[in-house]
Coordinates of C-alpha atoms in Angstrom, one line a residue:
Chain B
M26 CA -16.0 -10.1 -17.9
D27 CA -15.8 -7.1 -15.5
E28 CA -18.2 -6.4 -12.6
V29 CA -20.1 -3.6 -14.5
H30 CA -20.8 -5.9 -17.3
V31 CA -22.4 -8.6 -15.1
A32 CA -24.6 -6.1 -13.2
A33 CA -26.1 -4.6 -16.4
P34 CA -29.2 -6.4 -17.6
P35 CA -28.3 -8.0 -20.9
R36 CA -29.8 -6.8 -24.2
R37 CA -32.5 -9.1 -25.3
S38 CA -33.8 -10.1 -28.7
L39 CA -37.5 -10.5 -29.4
G40 CA -37.0 -14.3 -29.1
A41 CA -35.5 -14.0 -25.6
W42 CA -38.4 -11.8 -24.5
L43 CA -40.8 -14.4 -25.8
L44 CA -39.0 -17.1 -23.9
I45 CA -39.7 -15.2 -20.7
A46 CA -43.2 -14.2 -21.7
V47 CA -44.7 -17.6 -22.4
P48 CA -44.1 -19.3 -19.0
Y49 CA -44.6 -16.0 -17.2
F50 CA -48.0 -15.4 -18.8
W51 CA -49.0 -19.0 -18.1
L52 CA -48.1 -18.9 -14.4
F53 CA -49.7 -15.5 -14.1
L54 CA -53.0 -16.6 -15.6
F55 CA -53.2 -20.0 -13.9
F56 CA -51.4 -19.5 -10.6
L57 CA -51.5 -15.8 -9.6
A58 CA -54.8 -14.6 -11.0
P59 CA -56.8 -17.4 -9.4
F60 CA -55.6 -16.2 -6.0
L61 CA -57.0 -12.8 -6.7
I62 CA -60.3 -14.5 -7.6
V63 CA -60.2 -16.5 -4.3
F64 CA -59.7 -13.3 -2.4
K65 CA -62.6 -11.6 -4.3
I66 CA -65.0 -14.4 -3.6
S67 CA -64.0 -14.6 0.0
L68 CA -65.5 -11.1 0.3
S69 CA -68.7 -12.1 -1.4
Q70 CA -71.8 -13.6 0.1
T71 CA -73.2 -17.1 -0.2
A72 CA -76.2 -17.4 -2.5
I73 CA -78.4 -20.2 -3.8
A74 CA -77.4 -19.7 -7.4
I75 CA -74.9 -20.9 -10.0
P76 CA -72.2 -19.9 -9.2
P77 CA -73.2 -20.0 -5.5
Y78 CA -72.1 -16.5 -4.5
V79 CA -73.1 -12.8 -5.1
P80 CA -72.0 -10.4 -6.4
T81 CA -70.7 -11.8 -9.6
F82 CA -68.8 -9.5 -12.0
D83 CA -70.2 -9.0 -15.4
L84 CA -68.1 -6.5 -17.2
A85 CA -70.7 -6.2 -20.0
E86 CA -73.0 -4.4 -17.5
G87 CA -70.7 -1.4 -17.5
W88 CA -68.8 0.6 -14.9
Q89 CA -71.8 1.5 -12.8
A90 CA -72.8 -2.1 -12.2
F91 CA -69.1 -2.8 -11.3
T92 CA -68.9 -0.2 -8.6
D93 CA -72.4 -1.2 -7.3
S94 CA -71.2 -4.7 -6.9
L95 CA -68.1 -3.5 -5.1
S96 CA -70.2 -2.0 -2.4
E97 CA -71.7 -5.4 -1.7
F98 CA -68.4 -6.8 -0.6
S99 CA -68.0 -7.4 3.1
L100 CA -65.7 -9.0 5.6
E101 CA -68.6 -11.1 6.9
N102 CA -67.0 -14.4 6.1
Y103 CA -63.9 -13.5 8.0
V104 CA -65.9 -12.4 11.0
W105 CA -67.7 -15.8 10.7
L106 CA -64.3 -17.6 10.8
T107 CA -63.5 -15.9 14.1
E108 CA -66.9 -16.6 15.6
D109 CA -67.1 -20.3 14.9
A110 CA -64.5 -22.1 17.0
L111 CA -64.3 -24.9 14.5
Y112 CA -62.2 -22.8 12.2
W113 CA -59.5 -21.5 14.5
K114 CA -59.3 -24.8 16.2
S115 CA -58.7 -26.4 12.8
Y116 CA -55.9 -23.9 12.1
V117 CA -54.2 -24.4 15.4
S118 CA -54.5 -28.2 15.3
S119 CA -53.3 -28.3 11.6
V120 CA -50.2 -26.3 12.5
S121 CA -49.5 -28.4 15.6
I122 CA -50.1 -31.7 13.8
A123 CA -47.8 -30.5 11.0
A124 CA -45.1 -29.4 13.5
V125 CA -45.1 -32.6 15.4
S126 CA -45.1 -34.7 12.2
T127 CA -42.2 -32.6 10.9
F128 CA -40.2 -33.2 14.0
L129 CA -40.9 -37.0 13.9
T130 CA -40.0 -37.1 10.2
L131 CA -36.7 -35.4 11.1
L132 CA -36.1 -37.9 13.9
I133 CA -36.6 -40.8 11.5
G134 CA -35.1 -39.2 8.4
Y135 CA -31.9 -38.0 9.9
P136 CA -30.4 -41.4 10.7
I137 CA -31.5 -42.6 7.2
A138 CA -29.8 -39.7 5.4
Y139 CA -26.8 -40.0 7.7
G140 CA -26.5 -43.7 7.0
M141 CA -26.8 -43.1 3.3
A142 CA -24.0 -40.4 3.3
R143 CA -21.7 -42.8 5.3
S144 CA -22.3 -45.8 3.1
P145 CA -19.7 -46.9 0.5
Q146 CA -19.8 -44.8 -2.7
S147 CA -21.0 -47.8 -4.7
W148 CA -24.1 -48.2 -2.7
R149 CA -25.2 -44.7 -2.9
P150 CA -27.0 -44.6 -6.3
T151 CA -29.0 -47.6 -5.3
L152 CA -29.9 -46.2 -1.9
L153 CA -30.9 -42.9 -3.5
M154 CA -33.1 -44.7 -6.0
L155 CA -34.7 -46.6 -3.1
V156 CA -35.6 -43.3 -1.4
I157 CA -36.9 -41.7 -4.6
L158 CA -39.0 -44.7 -5.8
P159 CA -41.8 -44.4 -3.2
F160 CA -42.0 -40.7 -4.1
W161 CA -43.0 -41.8 -7.6
T162 CA -45.7 -44.2 -6.5
S163 CA -49.1 -42.9 -5.8
F164 CA -49.5 -40.8 -2.6
L165 CA -53.1 -42.1 -2.3
I166 CA -52.0 -45.7 -2.5
R167 CA -49.3 -45.2 0.1
V168 CA -51.8 -43.7 2.5
Y169 CA -54.4 -46.4 1.7
A170 CA -51.8 -49.1 2.4
W171 CA -51.7 -48.0 6.0
I172 CA -55.4 -48.5 6.6
G173 CA -55.0 -52.2 6.2
I174 CA -52.1 -52.2 8.6
L175 CA -53.5 -49.9 11.3
K176 CA -57.1 -50.9 11.6
N177 CA -58.4 -52.8 14.6
E178 CA -58.3 -56.2 12.9
G179 CA -55.4 -55.0 10.7
L180 CA -52.0 -56.6 10.2
L181 CA -50.2 -54.7 13.0
N182 CA -52.7 -55.7 15.6
Q183 CA -52.7 -59.3 14.3
L184 CA -49.0 -59.4 14.6
L185 CA -48.9 -57.9 18.1
L186 CA -51.7 -60.2 19.3
S187 CA -50.1 -63.3 18.0
L188 CA -46.8 -62.4 19.6
G189 CA -48.7 -62.0 22.8
L190 CA -47.5 -58.4 23.3
I191 CA -51.0 -57.0 23.7
S192 CA -54.2 -58.7 24.8
E193 CA -56.7 -56.6 22.9
P194 CA -56.3 -54.7 19.6
L195 CA -54.8 -51.2 19.8
V196 CA -57.0 -48.5 18.3
I197 CA -54.7 -46.5 16.0
L198 CA -56.7 -45.9 12.9
N199 CA -58.9 -42.8 13.0
T200 CA -56.8 -41.2 15.7
N201 CA -54.2 -38.4 15.5
L202 CA -51.4 -41.1 15.8
A203 CA -52.5 -42.5 12.5
V204 CA -52.3 -39.1 11.0
Y205 CA -48.7 -38.6 12.3
I206 CA -47.7 -42.0 10.9
G207 CA -49.3 -41.1 7.5
I208 CA -47.6 -37.8 7.3
V209 CA -44.2 -39.1 8.4
Y210 CA -44.5 -42.0 5.9
S211 CA -45.6 -39.9 3.0
Y212 CA -43.2 -37.0 3.4
L213 CA -40.1 -38.9 4.5
P214 CA -38.4 -38.8 1.0
F215 CA -38.9 -35.0 0.9
L216 CA -36.8 -34.7 4.1
V217 CA -34.2 -37.3 3.4
L218 CA -33.3 -36.0 -0.1
P219 CA -32.1 -32.5 0.7
L220 CA -30.6 -33.7 4.0
Y221 CA -28.6 -36.4 2.2
A222 CA -27.5 -33.8 -0.3
S223 CA -26.0 -31.6 2.4
L224 CA -24.6 -34.5 4.4
E225 CA -22.9 -36.0 1.4
R226 CA -21.1 -32.8 0.6
L227 CA -19.7 -32.6 4.1
D228 CA -16.0 -32.6 4.2
G229 CA -14.8 -35.8 6.0
T230 CA -11.4 -34.3 6.9
L231 CA -13.1 -32.0 9.4
L232 CA -14.3 -35.0 11.3
E233 CA -10.9 -36.7 11.1
A234 CA -9.2 -33.5 12.4
A235 CA -11.6 -33.4 15.3
E236 CA -10.9 -37.1 16.0
D237 CA -7.1 -36.6 15.8
L238 CA -7.5 -33.8 18.4
G239 CA -9.2 -36.2 20.7
C240 CA -12.8 -35.1 20.3
P241 CA -15.2 -38.0 21.0
S242 CA -17.3 -38.9 18.0
W243 CA -20.7 -38.0 19.4
K244 CA -19.3 -34.5 20.2
A245 CA -17.8 -34.2 16.7
F246 CA -21.2 -35.2 15.3
W247 CA -22.9 -32.6 17.4
K248 CA -20.4 -29.8 16.7
I249 CA -19.5 -30.4 13.1
T250 CA -22.0 -32.7 11.3
V251 CA -25.2 -31.2 12.7
P252 CA -24.3 -27.5 12.0
L253 CA -23.1 -28.2 8.5
S254 CA -26.2 -30.2 7.6
L255 CA -28.4 -27.4 8.8
P256 CA -29.3 -26.1 5.3
G257 CA -30.5 -29.6 4.4
V258 CA -32.5 -29.9 7.7
I259 CA -34.2 -26.6 7.1
A260 CA -35.0 -27.2 3.4
G261 CA -36.4 -30.7 4.3
C262 CA -38.4 -29.4 7.2
F263 CA -40.1 -26.8 5.1
L264 CA -40.8 -29.3 2.4
V265 CA -42.6 -31.4 5.0
F266 CA -44.2 -28.7 7.2
I267 CA -45.8 -26.5 4.6
P268 CA -47.8 -29.0 2.6
A269 CA -48.6 -31.0 5.7
V270 CA -50.5 -28.0 7.2
G271 CA -52.9 -28.0 4.3
E272 CA -53.0 -31.8 4.0
F273 CA -56.4 -33.3 3.1
V274 CA -56.0 -37.0 2.1
I275 CA -54.1 -38.2 5.2
P276 CA -56.4 -36.7 7.9
D277 CA -59.5 -37.7 5.8
L278 CA -58.5 -41.4 5.4
L279 CA -56.4 -42.0 8.5
G280 CA -57.7 -39.5 11.0
G281 CA -60.8 -39.7 13.1
S282 CA -63.9 -37.5 13.2
D283 CA -62.2 -35.4 15.9
T284 CA -59.0 -34.9 13.8
L285 CA -59.4 -31.3 12.8
M286 CA -57.2 -30.2 9.9
I287 CA -57.9 -27.1 7.9
G288 CA -57.5 -28.9 4.5
K289 CA -60.3 -31.2 5.5
T290 CA -62.4 -28.3 6.9
L291 CA -62.0 -26.5 3.6
W292 CA -63.0 -29.6 1.6
V293 CA -66.1 -30.2 3.7
E294 CA -67.1 -26.5 3.5
F295 CA -66.7 -26.6 -0.3
F296 CA -68.0 -30.0 -1.3
N297 CA -70.5 -30.8 1.4
N298 CA -71.8 -27.4 2.5
R299 CA -71.2 -25.8 -1.0
D300 CA -70.3 -22.6 0.7
W301 CA -67.8 -21.1 -1.7
P302 CA -67.3 -17.7 -0.1
V303 CA -66.5 -19.2 3.3
S304 CA -64.1 -21.8 1.9
S305 CA -62.4 -19.0 0.0
A306 CA -62.0 -17.1 3.2
V307 CA -60.6 -20.3 4.8
A308 CA -58.1 -20.6 2.0
V309 CA -57.0 -16.9 2.2
I310 CA -56.3 -17.3 6.0
L311 CA -54.4 -20.5 5.4
L312 CA -52.3 -18.8 2.7
L313 CA -51.6 -16.0 5.2
I314 CA -50.4 -18.5 7.8
L315 CA -48.2 -20.2 5.2
V316 CA -46.9 -17.1 3.5
I317 CA -44.0 -16.6 6.0
P318 CA -42.7 -20.2 5.8
I319 CA -43.1 -20.2 2.0
V320 CA -41.1 -17.0 1.6
L321 CA -38.4 -18.3 4.0
F322 CA -38.3 -21.6 2.0
Q323 CA -37.9 -19.7 -1.2
N324 CA -35.1 -17.5 0.0
Q325 CA -33.3 -20.5 1.2
Q326 CA -33.7 -22.3 -2.1
Q327 CA -32.4 -19.2 -3.9
K328 CA -29.4 -19.0 -1.6
M329 CA -28.6 -22.7 -2.2
A330 CA -29.1 -22.3 -5.9
E331 CA -26.7 -19.4 -5.9
K332 CA -24.1 -21.3 -3.9
E333 CA -24.2 -24.1 -6.4
G334 CA -24.2 -21.9 -9.5
Chain O
M143 CA -18.1 -38.1 3.9
T144 CA -16.2 -41.1 2.9
R145 CA -15.9 -43.1 6.2
G146 CA -17.3 -46.5 6.4
P147 CA -20.8 -47.2 7.8
T148 CA -21.1 -48.3 11.4
W149 CA -23.6 -50.8 12.7
F150 CA -25.8 -47.9 13.7
N151 CA -25.8 -46.6 10.1
I152 CA -26.7 -50.0 8.7
T153 CA -29.4 -50.6 11.2
S154 CA -31.0 -47.2 10.6
L155 CA -30.9 -47.9 6.8
V156 CA -32.5 -51.3 7.2
V157 CA -35.2 -50.0 9.6
G158 CA -35.8 -46.9 7.5
F159 CA -36.2 -48.7 4.2
S160 CA -38.4 -51.4 5.7
F161 CA -40.6 -48.6 7.0
L162 CA -40.7 -47.1 3.5
Y163 CA -41.4 -50.4 1.6
L164 CA -43.3 -52.7 4.0
P165 CA -46.7 -51.1 3.5
I166 CA -46.4 -51.3 -0.3
V167 CA -45.2 -54.9 -0.2
L168 CA -48.1 -55.9 2.1
L169 CA -50.5 -54.2 -0.2
V170 CA -49.1 -56.1 -3.2
I171 CA -49.2 -59.4 -1.4
Y172 CA -52.8 -59.0 -0.3
S173 CA -53.9 -58.2 -3.8
F174 CA -53.3 -61.9 -4.5
N175 CA -55.5 -62.9 -1.6
E176 CA -58.3 -65.4 -2.3
S177 CA -60.4 -64.1 0.6
R178 CA -62.5 -61.1 0.4
L179 CA -61.5 -60.2 4.0
V180 CA -58.5 -58.1 3.2
T181 CA -56.6 -59.0 6.4
V182 CA -57.1 -62.7 6.4
W183 CA -55.0 -64.8 4.1
G184 CA -57.1 -67.3 2.2
G185 CA -54.7 -68.6 -0.4
F186 CA -53.2 -67.3 -3.6
S187 CA -55.5 -66.1 -6.3
T188 CA -55.6 -63.7 -9.3
K189 CA -59.3 -63.4 -9.3
W190 CA -59.3 -59.7 -8.3
Y191 CA -57.3 -58.8 -11.4
V192 CA -59.7 -60.7 -13.6
S193 CA -62.7 -58.8 -12.0
L194 CA -60.9 -55.5 -12.6
L195 CA -60.9 -56.2 -16.3
Q196 CA -64.7 -56.4 -16.2
N197 CA -65.1 -53.2 -14.2
D198 CA -65.9 -50.7 -17.0
Q199 CA -66.2 -47.7 -14.7
L200 CA -62.7 -48.3 -13.4
L201 CA -61.3 -48.8 -16.9
D202 CA -62.9 -45.6 -18.1
A203 CA -61.4 -43.7 -15.2
A204 CA -58.0 -45.2 -16.0
W205 CA -58.3 -44.1 -19.6
V206 CA -59.3 -40.5 -18.7
T207 CA -56.4 -40.4 -16.2
L208 CA -53.9 -41.6 -18.7
R209 CA -55.0 -39.1 -21.3
V210 CA -54.9 -36.2 -18.8
A211 CA -51.5 -37.3 -17.6
F212 CA -50.0 -37.7 -21.1
T213 CA -51.3 -34.3 -22.4
S214 CA -50.5 -32.3 -19.3
A215 CA -47.1 -33.9 -18.8
T216 CA -46.2 -33.0 -22.4
I217 CA -47.3 -29.4 -22.2
A218 CA -45.8 -29.0 -18.7
T219 CA -42.5 -30.3 -20.0
V220 CA -42.3 -27.7 -22.7
L221 CA -43.4 -24.8 -20.4
G222 CA -41.2 -26.1 -17.5
T223 CA -38.2 -26.3 -19.7
L224 CA -38.8 -22.7 -21.0
A225 CA -39.2 -21.6 -17.4
A226 CA -35.9 -23.3 -16.3
L227 CA -34.1 -21.6 -19.2
V228 CA -35.5 -18.3 -18.0
L229 CA -34.4 -19.0 -14.4
V230 CA -30.9 -20.0 -15.3
R231 CA -30.1 -18.0 -18.4
S232 CA -32.1 -14.8 -18.6
G233 CA -30.2 -12.9 -15.9
R234 CA -32.2 -10.1 -14.4
F235 CA -35.4 -8.8 -15.7
I236 CA -38.4 -6.9 -14.2
G237 CA -40.5 -9.2 -12.1
R238 CA -37.8 -11.9 -11.9
S239 CA -38.4 -12.6 -8.2
L240 CA -42.1 -12.8 -8.8
F241 CA -41.3 -15.3 -11.6
S242 CA -39.2 -17.5 -9.4
G243 CA -41.8 -17.2 -6.7
M244 CA -44.4 -18.5 -9.0
I245 CA -42.2 -21.5 -9.8
F246 CA -41.3 -22.4 -6.2
A247 CA -44.5 -21.6 -4.4
P248 CA -46.7 -24.3 -6.1
L249 CA -44.2 -27.0 -5.0
V250 CA -45.2 -26.5 -1.4
M251 CA -48.6 -24.9 -1.8
P252 CA -51.4 -27.0 -0.2
E253 CA -53.3 -28.8 -2.9
V254 CA -56.7 -27.6 -1.5
I255 CA -55.7 -24.0 -2.2
L256 CA -54.4 -24.7 -5.7
G257 CA -57.5 -26.7 -6.5
L258 CA -60.0 -24.2 -5.1
S259 CA -58.3 -21.2 -6.8
L260 CA -58.2 -22.9 -10.2
L261 CA -61.8 -24.0 -10.0
L262 CA -62.8 -20.4 -9.2
L263 CA -60.8 -19.2 -12.1
F264 CA -62.6 -21.6 -14.4
V265 CA -66.0 -20.6 -13.0
A266 CA -65.1 -16.9 -13.5
M267 CA -64.0 -17.7 -17.1
D268 CA -67.3 -19.6 -17.6
T269 CA -65.5 -22.6 -18.9
A270 CA -67.2 -26.0 -19.1
R271 CA -65.4 -28.2 -16.6
G272 CA -64.1 -31.6 -17.5
F273 CA -61.1 -33.1 -19.2
W274 CA -59.6 -29.8 -20.3
T275 CA -59.8 -28.0 -17.0
V276 CA -58.2 -30.9 -15.2
M277 CA -55.5 -31.0 -17.8
L278 CA -54.8 -27.3 -17.5
A279 CA -54.7 -27.5 -13.8
H280 CA -52.2 -30.4 -13.8
T281 CA -50.1 -28.7 -16.4
T282 CA -49.8 -25.6 -14.2
F283 CA -48.5 -27.3 -11.1
A284 CA -46.5 -29.9 -12.9
M285 CA -44.6 -27.4 -15.0
C286 CA -43.1 -26.0 -11.8
Y287 CA -41.7 -29.5 -10.9
V288 CA -40.3 -29.8 -14.4
A289 CA -38.7 -26.4 -14.2
V290 CA -36.9 -27.3 -11.0
V291 CA -35.7 -30.7 -12.4
V292 CA -34.4 -29.1 -15.6
Q293 CA -32.9 -26.2 -13.8
S294 CA -30.7 -28.4 -11.8
R295 CA -29.5 -30.0 -15.1
L296 CA -28.9 -26.5 -16.6
V297 CA -26.9 -25.3 -13.7
G298 CA -24.1 -27.8 -14.2
F299 CA -24.0 -27.1 -17.9
D300 CA -20.8 -26.2 -19.8
K301 CA -21.9 -23.0 -21.5
S302 CA -18.8 -22.9 -23.8
V303 CA -20.3 -25.7 -26.0
E304 CA -23.3 -23.4 -26.8
E305 CA -21.1 -20.4 -27.3
A306 CA -18.9 -22.3 -29.7
A307 CA -22.0 -23.2 -31.8
E308 CA -23.1 -19.6 -31.8
D309 CA -19.7 -18.3 -32.7
L310 CA -19.8 -20.7 -35.7
G311 CA -22.9 -18.9 -36.8
C312 CA -25.6 -21.3 -35.5
P313 CA -28.9 -19.4 -34.8
P314 CA -30.1 -19.5 -31.2
V315 CA -33.1 -21.7 -31.9
K316 CA -31.0 -24.2 -33.8
T317 CA -28.3 -24.2 -31.1
F318 CA -31.0 -25.0 -28.6
F319 CA -32.3 -28.0 -30.5
L320 CA -28.9 -29.3 -31.6
V321 CA -26.7 -28.5 -28.6
T322 CA -28.6 -27.6 -25.5
L323 CA -31.5 -30.0 -25.6
P324 CA -29.5 -33.2 -26.1
I325 CA -27.4 -32.3 -23.1
I326 CA -30.3 -31.4 -20.8
L327 CA -32.4 -34.3 -22.2
P328 CA -32.1 -36.6 -19.2
G329 CA -33.4 -33.7 -17.1
V330 CA -36.3 -33.1 -19.5
I331 CA -37.2 -36.8 -19.6
A332 CA -37.1 -37.0 -15.8
G333 CA -39.3 -33.9 -15.7
W334 CA -41.8 -35.4 -18.1
M335 CA -42.0 -38.6 -16.1
L336 CA -42.4 -36.7 -12.8
A337 CA -45.2 -34.6 -14.4
F338 CA -46.8 -37.7 -15.7
T339 CA -46.8 -39.5 -12.3
L340 CA -47.9 -36.3 -10.5
S341 CA -50.9 -36.1 -12.7
L342 CA -51.6 -39.8 -12.5
D343 CA -51.6 -39.5 -8.7
D344 CA -53.5 -36.3 -8.1
L345 CA -56.8 -36.5 -6.2
V346 CA -57.4 -33.1 -4.7
I347 CA -56.8 -30.8 -7.6
A348 CA -58.6 -33.1 -10.0
S349 CA -61.6 -33.3 -7.6
F350 CA -61.9 -29.5 -7.6
T351 CA -61.4 -28.8 -11.3
T352 CA -63.2 -31.8 -12.9
G353 CA -66.7 -31.8 -14.3
P354 CA -69.2 -34.4 -15.4
G355 CA -67.8 -37.3 -17.4
A356 CA -64.2 -36.7 -16.4
T357 CA -63.7 -38.9 -13.3
T358 CA -60.0 -39.8 -12.8
L359 CA -58.7 -43.0 -11.4
P360 CA -57.6 -41.5 -8.0
M361 CA -61.1 -40.0 -7.6
K362 CA -62.5 -43.5 -8.2
I363 CA -60.1 -45.1 -5.9
Y364 CA -60.8 -42.5 -3.2
S365 CA -64.5 -42.9 -3.3
Q366 CA -64.1 -46.7 -2.9
V367 CA -61.4 -46.4 -0.2
R368 CA -63.8 -44.4 1.9
L369 CA -66.1 -47.4 1.9
G370 CA -63.3 -49.7 3.1
V371 CA -60.3 -51.7 2.0
T372 CA -61.1 -54.1 -0.9
P373 CA -58.9 -56.6 -2.7
E374 CA -59.9 -55.0 -6.1
I375 CA -58.4 -51.7 -4.9
N376 CA -55.3 -53.5 -3.8
A377 CA -55.1 -55.0 -7.3
V378 CA -55.5 -51.6 -9.0
C379 CA -52.8 -50.2 -6.7
T380 CA -50.5 -53.1 -7.4
I381 CA -50.8 -52.5 -11.2
L382 CA -50.1 -48.8 -10.8
V383 CA -47.1 -49.4 -8.5
A384 CA -45.7 -52.0 -10.9
L385 CA -46.0 -49.7 -13.9
V386 CA -44.3 -46.8 -12.1
T387 CA -41.5 -49.0 -10.8
L388 CA -40.9 -50.5 -14.2
G389 CA -40.9 -47.0 -15.7
V390 CA -38.5 -45.5 -13.2
I391 CA -36.1 -48.5 -13.4
A392 CA -36.2 -48.5 -17.3
A393 CA -35.5 -44.7 -17.3
S394 CA -32.6 -44.9 -14.9
I395 CA -31.0 -47.8 -16.9
A396 CA -31.5 -45.8 -20.1
T397 CA -29.9 -42.7 -18.6
K398 CA -27.0 -44.7 -17.2
R399 CA -26.4 -46.3 -20.6
Q400 CA -26.5 -43.0 -22.3
Q401 CA -24.0 -41.5 -19.8
V402 CA -21.6 -44.4 -20.3
Q403 CA -21.9 -44.0 -24.0
R404 CA -21.2 -40.3 -23.9
E405 CA -18.2 -40.8 -21.6
R406 CA -16.9 -43.4 -24.1
D407 CA -17.5 -41.0 -27.0
E408 CA -15.7 -38.2 -25.2
R409 CA -12.8 -40.4 -24.4
A410 CA -12.6 -41.5 -28.0
A411 CA -12.8 -37.9 -29.2
F412 CA -9.9 -36.8 -27.0
G413 CA -8.0 -39.9 -28.1
D414 CA -7.0 -41.3 -24.7
G415 CA -9.6 -44.1 -24.5

C-alpha cells in the first residue's frame, strides 16, 4: 500500500457508518451533552422549586420564552465561588493533596514495578495478577478496611502499643495523613501497571553494556532505567493524580472535618445544601483545572497506542 | 529486563504486596470475630453471616445492585466493543479525536462530575430516576473501560485472517461473528467482568443518579460505614471480596486453558506438534 492510499479516508459502507454512529451517539448523549447542561445550570439561580433552579428551559413555550430565560443567566455563582474562601481553599488543598499522594504512590510503586520487571519470567503472570486483583475488589471496601486499622483503638495502634513503641495511641484517622494513605493504597495498582509495562519492555542489554563499560549500577539505573521508564511514570502519575483531585469517598471516610477536598465540597453543596447551581459551578471550575492534565494524558495515551500499533 | 532479582527487589515486592493485601486480610479475619467490638478478638464465629441473611434491606440492595451490574455490563460490553472497533479499524473520520476523547476522558474524570452531569441530564429529560437511570449511567462510564480493554486485544490482531474470510466471500457481519469475535473474546469477557465489578462497586455515580426504591449495596454500605465499623459490614465485604476473587481466578484459568488449547490446535494444524 502506498502512502497516498493510507492518508485517504477509506470509503465506508452504510454498516461501517452505523458502527461509528452508535457508540458516538451514546457518548455524545450521555457524556458530552450532560456537561453542557452542567454549564447551563451553573449560570442559573437557586430556587426553592423542583428542579431547584431557575430559569428552566421549556421549548414548548416558544422562542420568546427561550430568549427571555437567557437574559436571566448570570455569573453570580462564579462570583460567589471567589468570594467564599471555602471554595478556593478546597481547590488548592485538593490539588496539593493529590500531588503529594501521587508522589508518595510513585515512591512506593516504583520499587514494586521494578521488582516485578526484574523477577524471573515464570513469576510475572502471578505477580501481575496480584497487582490487578485488589483493583477488582471494591474501592469502598478497601477504604473502609483502613478505618479499622487507623482509628485510635485500631489495629495499628494496638500493635504499636503492645510493642511498646508508643505510649499513647497515634491520631491518624480523620487527618490528612489518613487521606494520603487511602489514596496511595487505592490508586497504587493504577501506577504500578503502566510502569511495569514500560519497565518490562526495557532492553536489558543496555544495562549490561553500561556495566561492561564500568558504570556503577546505581548510575546505570539513574541514566538508563529511569529515563526509559518515563512514559510509564507519566501515564501512571496522571492515572493517580486526575481522579484523586476530585476524590470523594477517601476524604469523606478517612479525612477529618478540616480536610478540604473539592469532591467533598461539591457533594455537600449538592446533597446537604441542595444548591444545584453552585455545585454545577464548582464542577465546571474543577473540570477547567483538570482539562490540561486530561488532554496531556490523552495525547500521551494516543502516542503510546500509535507506538504499539 | 531479564536479570535476576536482588534482595532489594524481593524486599520491595514483599513489602508492597503486604501493603496491598494486609488490610483486606484483616477485614476478612475480623468478619469472623465473635465480639461486636471490631478491634477486639473475641473468638471465632459466623454469627454475622447468619444475621446478614435476615437483613432484608441489605439483601434488597444486593439484588438491585446485581441487576444493575448485569444489565449495564452487558450493554456496556456491546457498546464498548463497537467503540473499540471504531478506534482501531475505522481509520480517520470527522470528529475522530472528539470520539477518542470521549472514550479516554471518563477513565480519569472525577466521579462527582460524571454523577452530577448525568443527574442534571436526567432531570432535564424529565426522567423518573431509579433503576434505569443508574443503569444508563453505569453503562456510559463502563463502556469506556470495555473499549480500552478490547482495543488492546484488537491492536495485536492478525488482520489477514479477517481478510481471508472476506476474500472467500464472507459478509462483514458474518466475518465479525465467526472470525473476529472468537479471537477478541478473552478481551470482551474481561471487559464485561470489569464493567460488572465497576458497577457493583460504584457509590458516587449511583448516589447522584438513583431515585426512590433503587438503593444499591455500596450506598447501603456507605451509610452504615459512616456510623462506624461493624462486623456485619465486614461480613458483607468478605462475601463481595470472595466472589470477585473467585470470578477473577476462574476467568484467568479459563483464558489460560483456552490459550493452551488454541496453541495446541495451531500446532496440530501446521503439523509440527
